[in-house]
Tab-separated table of C-alpha atoms in Angstrom:
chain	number	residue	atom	x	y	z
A	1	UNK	CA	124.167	-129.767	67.671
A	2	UNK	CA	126.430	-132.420	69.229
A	3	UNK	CA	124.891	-135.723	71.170
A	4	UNK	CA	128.199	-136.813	73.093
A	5	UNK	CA	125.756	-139.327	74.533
A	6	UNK	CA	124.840	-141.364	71.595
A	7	UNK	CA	126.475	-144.109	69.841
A	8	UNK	CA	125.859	-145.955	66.953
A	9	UNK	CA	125.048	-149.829	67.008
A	10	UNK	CA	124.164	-152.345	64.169
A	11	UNK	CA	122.315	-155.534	64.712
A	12	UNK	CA	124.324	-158.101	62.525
A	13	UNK	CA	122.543	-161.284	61.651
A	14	UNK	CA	124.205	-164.098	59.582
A	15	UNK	CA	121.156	-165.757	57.535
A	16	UNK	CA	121.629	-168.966	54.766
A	17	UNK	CA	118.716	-169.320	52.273
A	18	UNK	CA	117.376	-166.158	53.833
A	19	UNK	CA	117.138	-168.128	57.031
A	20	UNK	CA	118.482	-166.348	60.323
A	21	UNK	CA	121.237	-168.673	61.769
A	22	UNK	CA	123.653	-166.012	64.080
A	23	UNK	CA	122.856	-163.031	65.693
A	24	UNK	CA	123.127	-161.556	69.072
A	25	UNK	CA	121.141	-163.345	71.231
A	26	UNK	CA	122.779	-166.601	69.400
A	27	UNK	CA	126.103	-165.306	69.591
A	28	UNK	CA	125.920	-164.992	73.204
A	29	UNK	CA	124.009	-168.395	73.875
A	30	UNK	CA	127.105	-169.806	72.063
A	31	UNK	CA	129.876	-167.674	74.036
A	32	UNK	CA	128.199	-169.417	77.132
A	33	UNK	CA	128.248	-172.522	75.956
A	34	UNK	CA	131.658	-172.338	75.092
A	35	UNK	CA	132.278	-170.697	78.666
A	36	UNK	CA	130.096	-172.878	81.377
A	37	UNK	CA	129.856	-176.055	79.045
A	38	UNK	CA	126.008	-176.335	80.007
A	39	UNK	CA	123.165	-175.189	77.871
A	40	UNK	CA	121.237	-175.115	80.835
A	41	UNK	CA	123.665	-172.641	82.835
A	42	UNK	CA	124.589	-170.938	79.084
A	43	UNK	CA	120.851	-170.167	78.992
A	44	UNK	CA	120.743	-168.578	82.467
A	45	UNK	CA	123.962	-166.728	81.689
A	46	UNK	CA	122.832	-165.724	78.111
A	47	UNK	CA	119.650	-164.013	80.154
A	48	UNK	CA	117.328	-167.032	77.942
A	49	UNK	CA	114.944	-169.505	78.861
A	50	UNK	CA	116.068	-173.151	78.679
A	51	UNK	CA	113.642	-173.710	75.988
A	52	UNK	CA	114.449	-170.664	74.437
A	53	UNK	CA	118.282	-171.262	74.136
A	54	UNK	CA	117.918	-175.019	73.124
A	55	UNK	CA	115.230	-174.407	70.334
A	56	UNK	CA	117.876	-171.900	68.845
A	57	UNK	CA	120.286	-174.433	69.568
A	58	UNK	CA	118.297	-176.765	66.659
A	59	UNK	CA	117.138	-173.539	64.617
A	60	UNK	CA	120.753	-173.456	63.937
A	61	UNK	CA	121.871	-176.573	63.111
A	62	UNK	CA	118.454	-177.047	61.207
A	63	UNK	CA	119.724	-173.865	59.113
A	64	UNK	CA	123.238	-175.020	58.732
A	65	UNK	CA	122.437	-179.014	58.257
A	66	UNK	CA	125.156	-180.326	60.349
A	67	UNK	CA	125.623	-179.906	64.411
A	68	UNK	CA	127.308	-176.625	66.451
A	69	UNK	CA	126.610	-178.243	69.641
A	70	UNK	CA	128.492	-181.878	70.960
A	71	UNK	CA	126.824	-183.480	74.632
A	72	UNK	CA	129.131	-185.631	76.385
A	73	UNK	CA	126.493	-187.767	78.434
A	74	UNK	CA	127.300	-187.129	82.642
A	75	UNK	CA	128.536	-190.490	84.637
A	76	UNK	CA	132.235	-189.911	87.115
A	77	UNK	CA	133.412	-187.150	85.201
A	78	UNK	CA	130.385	-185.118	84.594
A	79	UNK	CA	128.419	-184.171	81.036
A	80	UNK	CA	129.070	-181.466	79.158
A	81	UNK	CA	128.474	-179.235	76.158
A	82	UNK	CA	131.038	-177.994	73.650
A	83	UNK	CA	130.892	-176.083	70.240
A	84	UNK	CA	131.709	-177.903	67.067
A	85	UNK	CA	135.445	-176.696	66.085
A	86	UNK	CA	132.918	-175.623	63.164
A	87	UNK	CA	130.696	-173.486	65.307
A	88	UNK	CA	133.826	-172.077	67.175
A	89	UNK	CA	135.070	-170.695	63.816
A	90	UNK	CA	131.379	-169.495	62.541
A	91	UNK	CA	131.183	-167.618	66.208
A	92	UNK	CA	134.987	-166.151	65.307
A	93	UNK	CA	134.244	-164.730	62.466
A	94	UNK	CA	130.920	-162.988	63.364
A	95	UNK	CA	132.615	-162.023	66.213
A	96	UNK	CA	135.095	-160.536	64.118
A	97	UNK	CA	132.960	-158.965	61.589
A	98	UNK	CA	130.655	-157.493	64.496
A	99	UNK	CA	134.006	-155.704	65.582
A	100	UNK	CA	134.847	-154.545	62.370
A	101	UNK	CA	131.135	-153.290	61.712
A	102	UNK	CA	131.176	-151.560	65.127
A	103	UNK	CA	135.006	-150.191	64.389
A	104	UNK	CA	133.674	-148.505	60.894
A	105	UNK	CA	130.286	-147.172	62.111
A	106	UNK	CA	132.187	-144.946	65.441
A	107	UNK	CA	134.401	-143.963	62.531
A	108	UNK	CA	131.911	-143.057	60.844
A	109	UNK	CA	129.812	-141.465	63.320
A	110	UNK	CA	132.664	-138.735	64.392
A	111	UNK	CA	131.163	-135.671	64.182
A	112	UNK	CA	133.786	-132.704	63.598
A	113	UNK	CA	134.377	-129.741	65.846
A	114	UNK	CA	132.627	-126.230	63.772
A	115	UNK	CA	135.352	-125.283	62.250
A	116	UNK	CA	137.078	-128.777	60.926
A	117	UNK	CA	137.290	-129.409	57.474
A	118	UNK	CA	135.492	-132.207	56.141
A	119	UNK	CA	135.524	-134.392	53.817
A	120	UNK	CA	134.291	-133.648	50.912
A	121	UNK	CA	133.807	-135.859	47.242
């Protein structure tokens, strides 16, 4: 029986000290951060509560013991919010290992036509 429909999906979350610090919902909190310079407006984007987002915000930089976010204060130019160069490269590479994960596992998932050979050990 083939299910055309269906496709296979991990949920990847980076932990330290068996503490979750990145996963989805972070990863795209930090994506829209990175993309609207607002928590506020990353939040709304992100599909979060303010609350929500900025008490992840601190659950990660409580985990990791050193800051992801920087706040520039407002004033003639405006405020804004930027990732750590840190945080930028921790968001790269789960990115990137998300991709990889997702790459392997639709690889993986490829069910042959009757009649292919498979693999066999």
């Amino acid at each position: 029986m083939q299910f055309p429909d269906l496709t296979p999906r991990a949920n990847v979350t980076l932990t330290r000290r068996g503490t979750p610090v990145l996963g989805e919902r972070e990863a795209r909190l930090l994506e829209a951060v990175e993309r609207v310079r607002s928590i506020k407006d990353a939040a709304a984007e992100a599909g979060i509560s303010y609350r929500t987002a900025w008490s992840a915000i601190q659950q990660m930089e409580q985990a990791l013991g050193r800051p992801i976010v920087v706040s520039r204060a407002g004033g003639p130019g405006g405020g804004a919010t930027t990732l750590t160069d840190e945080c930028r490269r921790l968001l790269s590479l789960y990115q990137d290992l998300r991709r990889r994960l997702e790459e392997n596992l639709a690889r993986a998932w490829e069910v042959p036509e009757p009649g292919e050979a498979t693999a066999s050990a």
